[in-house]
Amino acid sequence: MSNLKKDKRPLEIPKPTFERLKKYLALLLQEESEYISSEGIAEKLNITPEQVRKDFTYINIKGKPKVGYHIPPLINELSELFGIGVMDNIIIVGAGNLGSALAKYAGFKKIGVRVVAIFDNDPVKIGKFVGELSVLPFSEENLKRVIKRFKVKIGVICVTEESAQEVANILVRNGIKALWNFAPVTLKVPPGIVLENQDITTGVLTIKHLLEKK
Amino acid sequence: MSNLKKDKRPLEIPKPTFERLKKYLALLLQEESEYISSEGIAEKLNITPEQVRKDFTYINIKGKPKVGYHIPPLINELSELFGIGVMDNIIIVGAGNLGSALAKYAGFKKIGVRVVAIFDNDPVKIGKFVGELSVLPFSEENLKRVIKRFKVKIGVICVTEESAQEVANILVRNGIKALWNFAPVTLKVPPGIVLENQDITTGVLTIKHLLEKK
């Protein structure tokens, strides 16, 4: 993509559009055909084709009449938006079921993420294998070494809500720039640190709401 | 809440507002104080107080000047919106790490969800305990019995993307009304069936985007 084109991209994408763009990308990565129409995307995601077309104006992608969008450049544009071309090494703290599920998650590679270490302080878990990774003791020494060696910026918090803030503090103190938090608790982080809370139960609230309305 | 008040509630809440209302509820359930200001909510969720106040107009909640919002009625209103007062029994298919994490998730009770069974077809997993539940063989006979006995409407799909569509078909065929899908695949469901895809990796895309911009 040329710089000229880059400059024409609106600087701020509205949050709802941004969230939908993620969904489009997930969908496109699953597609096997070469073209897809806005109707095709819309139907699968339960939104309107107009919405799809409007969202794609933010990434300078235009469809061709009767053919639709050419999928490879669309994936490229979205990948660039989400920084997927850059592979980010991440570390996971907490080798319980959720941490283990993430450590073994096959889809990370497609979105430019690689899990390089998983930590726990439970002696029963330390040394056991989760996928291809052996669980490391959660010590500042180990953390420092891994963060430095793999240039890790992103730390994933998969511990209990009681331990999450302490883990966050330790990660930030040792150089982590972004926290991806799965613990159901609101964390405090210093200015400049990116914090993204991932509540894995939000979907069921939508379901309950929709079932109630029926 | 009186019917009069209920009738004044706007029928359709915009999707972004709906998503934020979920976050407010999650936050409020963690609060220990009795009142909270829109500024207090906004700061913790990284949005503006104006946004918070605007969102609350959809659920007919008004704050008091200088005191803020009274938390208990606010939780009640949001609980009603999400059907939390009604306890929904759910079943999980797939007793891998993710299914197991969900089966043991402590926060479900607070949002009106109870896991009544977990199924798998792996002989190694069947009969083992996940929290308080013993993993059941994923047979239509077992499914039918559990769905009928516990009046289950919601089925959670925690299997591989290869098996997800087949599992969805079997669940719907046996009376499940809503699917909560954690497999990274787009499912096809008959009209009238609620489908909610939960992509647990979306958070890291936001993080990558924000780190790229720095």
Coordinates of C-alpha atoms in Angstrom, one line a residue:
Chain A
M1 CA 0.0 0.0 0.0
S2 CA 1.4 3.4 -0.9
N3 CA 1.8 6.2 1.6
L4 CA -0.6 8.3 -0.3
K5 CA -3.3 5.8 0.1
K6 CA -2.4 5.4 3.8
D7 CA -2.8 9.1 4.3
K8 CA -6.3 9.0 2.9
R9 CA -7.4 6.5 5.5
P10 CA -9.6 8.1 8.2
L11 CA -7.5 8.3 11.3
E12 CA -10.1 7.1 13.7
I13 CA -12.3 4.1 13.0
P14 CA -15.5 4.1 15.2
K15 CA -15.3 1.4 17.8
P16 CA -18.4 -0.5 16.5
T17 CA -16.9 -0.5 13.0
F18 CA -13.6 -1.7 14.4
E19 CA -15.3 -4.6 16.2
R20 CA -17.1 -5.6 13.0
L21 CA -13.8 -5.4 11.0
K22 CA -12.4 -8.0 13.3
K23 CA -15.4 -10.2 12.5
Y24 CA -15.0 -9.7 8.8
L25 CA -11.4 -10.8 9.1
A26 CA -12.2 -13.9 11.1
L27 CA -14.8 -14.8 8.5
L28 CA -12.6 -14.1 5.5
L29 CA -9.8 -16.2 6.9
Q30 CA -12.2 -19.1 6.8
E31 CA -13.4 -18.5 3.3
E32 CA -12.2 -20.7 0.5
S33 CA -13.5 -18.8 -2.5
E34 CA -11.7 -15.9 -4.1
Y35 CA -14.5 -13.3 -4.0
I36 CA -17.3 -12.5 -1.6
S37 CA -20.2 -10.1 -1.8
S38 CA -21.3 -7.7 0.9
E39 CA -24.5 -9.7 0.9
G40 CA -22.5 -12.9 1.5
I41 CA -20.7 -11.3 4.4
A42 CA -23.8 -9.7 5.8
E43 CA -25.8 -12.9 5.8
K44 CA -23.2 -14.8 7.8
L45 CA -22.9 -12.1 10.4
N46 CA -26.5 -11.2 10.7
I47 CA -26.1 -7.6 9.6
T48 CA -27.0 -5.6 6.6
P49 CA -25.0 -5.4 3.3
E50 CA -25.1 -1.6 3.6
Q51 CA -23.3 -1.8 6.9
V52 CA -20.6 -4.0 5.4
R53 CA -20.1 -1.6 2.5
K54 CA -19.9 1.3 4.8
D55 CA -17.4 -0.3 7.1
F56 CA -15.1 -1.2 4.2
T57 CA -14.9 2.5 3.2
Y58 CA -12.7 2.9 6.3
I59 CA -10.1 0.6 4.9
N60 CA -10.2 1.9 1.3
I61 CA -11.6 -1.3 -0.2
K62 CA -14.2 -1.2 -3.0
G63 CA -16.1 -4.2 -4.3
K64 CA -16.6 -4.9 -8.0
P65 CA -20.2 -4.9 -9.3
K66 CA -21.7 -8.4 -9.5
V67 CA -18.4 -10.0 -8.4
G68 CA -18.0 -8.6 -4.9
Y69 CA -14.8 -8.1 -2.9
H70 CA -11.6 -9.8 -3.9
I71 CA -10.7 -11.6 -0.7
P72 CA -6.8 -11.6 -0.7
P73 CA -6.4 -7.8 -0.8
L74 CA -9.2 -7.4 1.7
I75 CA -7.4 -9.8 4.1
N76 CA -4.2 -7.8 3.5
E77 CA -5.8 -4.5 4.3
L78 CA -7.5 -5.8 7.5
S79 CA -4.2 -7.6 8.5
E80 CA -2.4 -4.3 8.2
L81 CA -5.0 -2.6 10.3
F82 CA -4.7 -5.1 13.1
G83 CA -0.9 -5.4 12.8
I84 CA -1.1 -9.0 11.8
G85 CA 1.8 -8.9 9.5
V86 CA 3.9 -8.2 12.6
M87 CA 4.3 -11.4 14.6
D88 CA 3.8 -10.6 18.3
N89 CA 5.2 -13.0 20.9
I90 CA 3.0 -13.2 23.9
I91 CA 3.3 -14.9 27.3
I92 CA 0.5 -16.4 29.4
V93 CA 0.3 -16.3 33.2
G94 CA -1.9 -19.0 34.7
A95 CA -1.8 -22.6 33.4
G96 CA -5.3 -23.5 34.4
N97 CA -7.9 -24.6 31.9
L98 CA -8.3 -21.2 30.3
G99 CA -4.6 -20.5 30.1
S100 CA -4.0 -24.0 28.7
A101 CA -6.7 -23.5 26.1
L102 CA -5.1 -20.3 24.9
A103 CA -1.6 -21.8 24.9
K104 CA -2.9 -24.5 22.6
Y105 CA -5.1 -22.3 20.4
A106 CA -4.4 -23.1 16.8
G107 CA -5.8 -19.8 15.4
F108 CA -3.2 -17.5 16.8
K109 CA -0.7 -17.9 14.0
K110 CA -3.3 -16.6 11.5
I111 CA -3.6 -13.4 13.4
G112 CA 0.1 -12.8 14.0
V113 CA 0.4 -14.0 17.6
R114 CA 2.8 -16.6 19.0
V115 CA 2.7 -17.9 22.6
V116 CA 6.3 -18.2 23.7
A117 CA 5.9 -19.1 27.4
I118 CA 3.3 -20.0 30.0
F119 CA 3.8 -19.4 33.7
D120 CA 2.3 -20.6 36.9
N121 CA 3.2 -20.7 40.6
D122 CA 1.5 -24.0 41.3
P123 CA 4.3 -26.7 41.8
V124 CA 1.9 -29.3 40.4
K125 CA 1.7 -27.5 37.1
I126 CA 5.3 -26.3 36.8
G127 CA 7.3 -28.5 34.4
K128 CA 4.2 -30.1 32.9
F129 CA 3.6 -29.6 29.1
V130 CA 0.8 -27.5 27.7
G131 CA 0.9 -28.2 24.0
E132 CA 4.6 -27.7 23.2
L133 CA 5.4 -25.4 26.1
S134 CA 6.6 -26.5 29.5
V135 CA 5.0 -24.5 32.3
L136 CA 7.6 -22.1 33.9
P137 CA 7.7 -21.0 37.5
F138 CA 6.3 -17.4 37.7
S139 CA 9.4 -15.7 39.0
E140 CA 10.5 -12.2 38.1
E141 CA 13.8 -13.7 37.0
N142 CA 12.1 -16.0 34.5
L143 CA 9.8 -13.3 33.3
K144 CA 12.6 -10.8 32.7
R145 CA 14.6 -13.4 30.7
V146 CA 11.7 -14.5 28.5
I147 CA 10.5 -10.9 27.9
K148 CA 14.0 -9.8 26.9
R149 CA 14.8 -12.9 24.8
F150 CA 11.5 -12.9 22.8
K151 CA 10.9 -9.2 22.9
V152 CA 7.5 -9.8 24.4
K153 CA 5.1 -6.8 24.7
I154 CA 1.9 -8.6 25.4
G155 CA 1.0 -10.5 28.6
V156 CA -2.1 -12.6 29.0
I157 CA -3.6 -12.8 32.5
C158 CA -5.4 -16.1 33.1
V159 CA -5.2 -16.3 36.9
T160 CA -8.0 -15.9 39.5
E161 CA -9.6 -12.5 40.1
E162 CA -7.8 -12.4 43.5
S163 CA -4.3 -12.7 41.9
A164 CA -4.9 -10.7 38.7
Q165 CA -3.9 -7.2 39.9
E166 CA -0.7 -8.5 41.5
V167 CA 0.2 -10.4 38.3
A168 CA -0.6 -7.3 36.2
N169 CA 1.8 -5.2 38.4
I170 CA 4.6 -7.7 38.1
L171 CA 4.2 -8.0 34.3
V172 CA 4.2 -4.2 33.9
R173 CA 7.2 -3.8 36.2
N174 CA 9.1 -6.2 34.1
G175 CA 8.5 -4.5 30.8
I176 CA 5.1 -5.7 29.4
K177 CA 3.4 -3.0 27.4
A178 CA -0.1 -4.5 26.9
L179 CA -2.2 -6.7 29.2
W180 CA -4.9 -9.0 27.8
N181 CA -6.9 -9.8 30.9
F182 CA -9.3 -12.8 31.2
A183 CA -9.8 -12.5 34.9
P184 CA -13.3 -11.1 35.7
V185 CA -11.9 -8.1 37.6
T186 CA -11.2 -4.4 36.7
L187 CA -7.4 -3.9 36.7
K188 CA -5.5 -0.7 37.3
V189 CA -2.6 0.0 35.1
P190 CA -0.2 2.9 34.7
P191 CA -0.7 5.4 31.9
G192 CA 0.7 4.2 28.6
I193 CA 0.0 0.6 29.3
V194 CA -2.6 -1.0 27.0
L195 CA -5.3 -2.9 28.8
E196 CA -7.9 -5.1 27.1
N197 CA -10.4 -7.0 29.1
Q198 CA -11.7 -10.1 27.6
D199 CA -14.9 -11.3 29.2
I200 CA -15.6 -14.7 27.8
T201 CA -19.2 -14.8 29.1
T202 CA -20.7 -11.8 27.4
G203 CA -22.2 -13.9 24.6
V204 CA -24.5 -15.7 27.0
L205 CA -26.0 -12.4 28.1
T206 CA -27.0 -11.6 24.5
I207 CA -28.6 -15.1 24.3
K208 CA -30.5 -14.7 27.5
H209 CA -31.8 -11.3 26.3
L210 CA -32.9 -12.7 23.0
L211 CA -34.6 -15.8 24.6
E212 CA -36.4 -13.5 27.0
K213 CA -37.8 -11.4 24.2
K214 CA -39.2 -14.5 22.4
Chain B
M1 CA -40.8 -2.0 37.9
S2 CA -44.2 -0.9 36.8
N3 CA -45.6 -1.7 33.4
L4 CA -45.9 1.9 32.7
K5 CA -42.2 2.4 33.2
K6 CA -41.5 -0.7 31.1
D7 CA -43.6 0.6 28.2
K8 CA -41.5 3.8 28.1
R9 CA -38.3 1.8 27.5
P10 CA -37.2 2.2 23.9
L11 CA -37.8 -1.1 22.2
E12 CA -34.5 -1.4 20.4
I13 CA -31.2 -0.7 22.1
P14 CA -28.4 0.0 19.6
K15 CA -25.9 -2.9 19.6
P16 CA -22.9 -0.8 20.8
T17 CA -25.0 0.5 23.8
F18 CA -26.1 -3.1 24.5
E19 CA -22.5 -4.3 24.5
R20 CA -21.6 -1.5 26.9
L21 CA -24.5 -2.2 29.2
K22 CA -23.0 -5.7 29.6
K23 CA -19.8 -4.1 30.7
Y24 CA -21.5 -1.8 33.2
L25 CA -23.3 -4.8 34.7
A26 CA -20.0 -6.8 35.0
L27 CA -18.4 -3.7 36.7
L28 CA -21.3 -3.1 39.0
L29 CA -21.4 -6.7 40.2
Q30 CA -17.8 -6.2 41.4
E31 CA -18.5 -2.9 43.2
E32 CA -18.7 -2.9 46.9
S33 CA -19.9 0.7 47.4
E34 CA -23.6 1.7 47.2
Y35 CA -23.3 4.6 44.7
I36 CA -21.2 5.1 41.7
S37 CA -20.9 8.2 39.4
S38 CA -20.9 8.2 35.6
E39 CA -17.3 9.5 35.9
G40 CA -16.4 6.5 38.1
I41 CA -17.8 4.1 35.6
A42 CA -16.3 5.9 32.6
E43 CA -12.8 6.0 34.1
K44 CA -12.8 2.2 34.7
L45 CA -14.0 1.4 31.2
N46 CA -12.0 4.0 29.4
I47 CA -15.0 5.8 27.9
T48 CA -16.6 9.2 28.5
P49 CA -19.1 10.0 31.4
E50 CA -21.4 11.4 28.7
Q51 CA -21.5 8.0 27.0
V52 CA -22.4 6.3 30.3
R53 CA -25.2 8.8 31.0
K54 CA -26.6 8.4 27.5
D55 CA -26.5 4.7 27.7
F56 CA -28.4 4.6 31.0
T57 CA -31.3 6.6 29.4
Y58 CA -32.1 3.3 27.6
I59 CA -32.9 1.6 30.9
N60 CA -34.7 4.5 32.5
I61 CA -32.1 5.0 35.2
K62 CA -31.2 8.5 36.4
G63 CA -28.3 9.4 38.7
K64 CA -28.6 11.9 41.6
P65 CA -26.5 15.0 41.4
K66 CA -23.2 14.7 43.4
V67 CA -24.1 11.2 44.6
G68 CA -24.3 9.3 41.3
Y69 CA -26.2 6.2 40.6
H70 CA -27.7 4.0 43.3
I71 CA -26.1 0.6 42.5
P72 CA -28.8 -1.9 43.6
P73 CA -31.6 -0.6 41.3
L74 CA -29.2 -0.2 38.5
I75 CA -28.2 -3.9 38.8
N76 CA -31.8 -4.8 38.9
E77 CA -32.6 -2.9 35.7
L78 CA -29.7 -4.4 33.9
S79 CA -30.5 -7.9 35.3
E80 CA -34.0 -7.6 33.9
L81 CA -32.7 -6.5 30.5
F82 CA -30.4 -9.5 30.3
G83 CA -32.9 -11.9 31.8
I84 CA -30.6 -12.6 34.7
G85 CA -33.5 -13.0 37.2
V86 CA -34.4 -16.1 35.2
M87 CA -31.9 -18.9 35.8
D88 CA -31.0 -20.7 32.6
N89 CA -29.6 -24.2 32.6
I90 CA -27.0 -24.7 30.0
I91 CA -25.1 -27.7 28.7
I92 CA -21.5 -27.8 27.4
V93 CA -20.4 -30.0 24.6
G94 CA -16.6 -30.6 24.7
A95 CA -14.7 -31.2 27.9
G96 CA -11.3 -29.9 26.7
N97 CA -9.6 -27.0 28.4
L98 CA -12.1 -24.4 27.2
G99 CA -15.2 -26.4 28.0
S100 CA -13.7 -27.3 31.4
A101 CA -12.9 -23.7 32.1
L102 CA -16.5 -22.7 31.4
A103 CA -17.9 -25.6 33.4
K104 CA -16.0 -24.4 36.4
Y105 CA -16.6 -20.7 35.8
A106 CA -17.6 -19.1 39.1
G107 CA -19.2 -16.0 37.7
F108 CA -22.1 -17.8 35.9
K109 CA -24.4 -17.8 38.9
K110 CA -24.3 -14.0 39.1
I111 CA -25.6 -13.7 35.6
G112 CA -28.3 -16.3 35.9
V113 CA -26.6 -19.2 34.3
R114 CA -26.1 -22.7 35.6
V115 CA -24.1 -25.5 33.9
V116 CA -26.1 -28.7 34.4
A117 CA -24.0 -31.1 32.2
I118 CA -20.9 -31.4 30.1
F119 CA -20.5 -33.9 27.3
D120 CA -17.7 -35.4 25.3
N121 CA -17.2 -38.4 23.1
D122 CA -13.6 -39.0 24.2
P123 CA -13.5 -42.2 26.3
V124 CA -10.6 -40.8 28.3
K125 CA -12.7 -37.8 29.4
I126 CA -16.0 -39.5 29.9
G127 CA -16.7 -40.2 33.6
K128 CA -14.0 -37.8 34.8
F129 CA -15.0 -34.9 37.0
V130 CA -14.9 -31.3 35.8
G131 CA -15.7 -29.3 38.9
E132 CA -18.8 -31.0 40.3
L133 CA -19.9 -32.5 37.0
S134 CA -19.0 -35.9 35.6
V135 CA -18.4 -35.8 31.9
L136 CA -21.3 -37.6 30.0
P137 CA -21.0 -39.5 26.8
F138 CA -22.3 -37.3 23.9
S139 CA -25.2 -39.5 22.8
E140 CA -28.6 -38.3 21.6
E141 CA -30.2 -40.4 24.3
N142 CA -28.2 -38.6 27.0
L143 CA -28.8 -35.3 25.4
K144 CA -32.5 -35.7 25.2
R145 CA -32.8 -36.8 28.8
V146 CA -30.7 -33.9 30.1
I147 CA -32.5 -31.3 27.9
K148 CA -35.9 -32.5 29.1
R149 CA -35.1 -32.9 32.7
F150 CA -33.4 -29.5 33.2
K151 CA -35.4 -27.7 30.6
V152 CA -32.2 -26.7 28.8
K153 CA -32.5 -24.1 26.0
I154 CA -28.8 -23.1 25.7
G155 CA -26.1 -25.3 24.3
V156 CA -22.4 -24.3 24.5
I157 CA -20.1 -25.6 21.7
C158 CA -16.5 -26.1 22.8
V159 CA -15.4 -28.7 20.3
T160 CA -13.0 -28.4 17.4
E161 CA -14.0 -26.4 14.3
E162 CA -14.2 -29.7 12.4
S163 CA -16.9 -31.0 14.7
A164 CA -18.8 -27.8 15.5
Q165 CA -21.4 -27.9 12.8
E166 CA -22.3 -31.5 13.4
V167 CA -22.6 -30.9 17.2
A168 CA -24.8 -27.8 16.4
N169 CA -27.1 -29.9 14.2
I170 CA -27.4 -32.6 16.9
L171 CA -28.2 -30.0 19.6
V172 CA -30.8 -28.3 17.5
R173 CA -32.4 -31.6 16.5
N174 CA -32.7 -32.5 20.2
G175 CA -34.5 -29.2 21.2
I176 CA -31.8 -26.7 22.0
K177 CA -33.0 -23.2 21.2
A178 CA -29.8 -21.2 21.4
L179 CA -26.2 -22.0 20.5
W180 CA -23.2 -20.3 22.2
N181 CA -20.4 -21.2 19.9
F182 CA -16.7 -21.0 20.9
A183 CA -15.4 -22.9 17.9
P184 CA -13.7 -20.6 15.4
V185 CA -16.1 -21.4 12.6
T186 CA -19.2 -19.9 11.1
L187 CA -22.1 -22.2 11.8
K188 CA -25.4 -22.6 9.9
V189 CA -28.5 -22.8 12.0
P190 CA -32.2 -23.1 11.1
P191 CA -34.4 -19.9 11.3
G192 CA -35.5 -19.2 14.9
I193 CA -32.4 -20.6 16.5
V194 CA -30.3 -18.1 18.3
L195 CA -26.6 -18.2 17.5
E196 CA -24.0 -16.3 19.3
N197 CA -20.4 -16.7 18.3
Q198 CA -17.8 -16.0 21.0
D199 CA -14.4 -15.4 19.6
I200 CA -12.2 -15.4 22.6
T201 CA -9.2 -13.9 20.7
T202 CA -10.7 -10.6 19.5
G203 CA -9.1 -8.7 22.4
V204 CA -5.6 -9.4 21.1
L205 CA -6.4 -7.8 17.7
T206 CA -7.3 -4.6 19.5
I207 CA -4.0 -4.8 21.4
K208 CA -2.0 -5.3 18.3
H209 CA -3.7 -2.4 16.6
L210 CA -3.0 -0.1 19.5
L211 CA 0.6 -1.2 19.8
E212 CA 1.1 -0.7 16.1
K213 CA -0.1 2.9 16.3
K214 CA 2.4 3.7 19.1

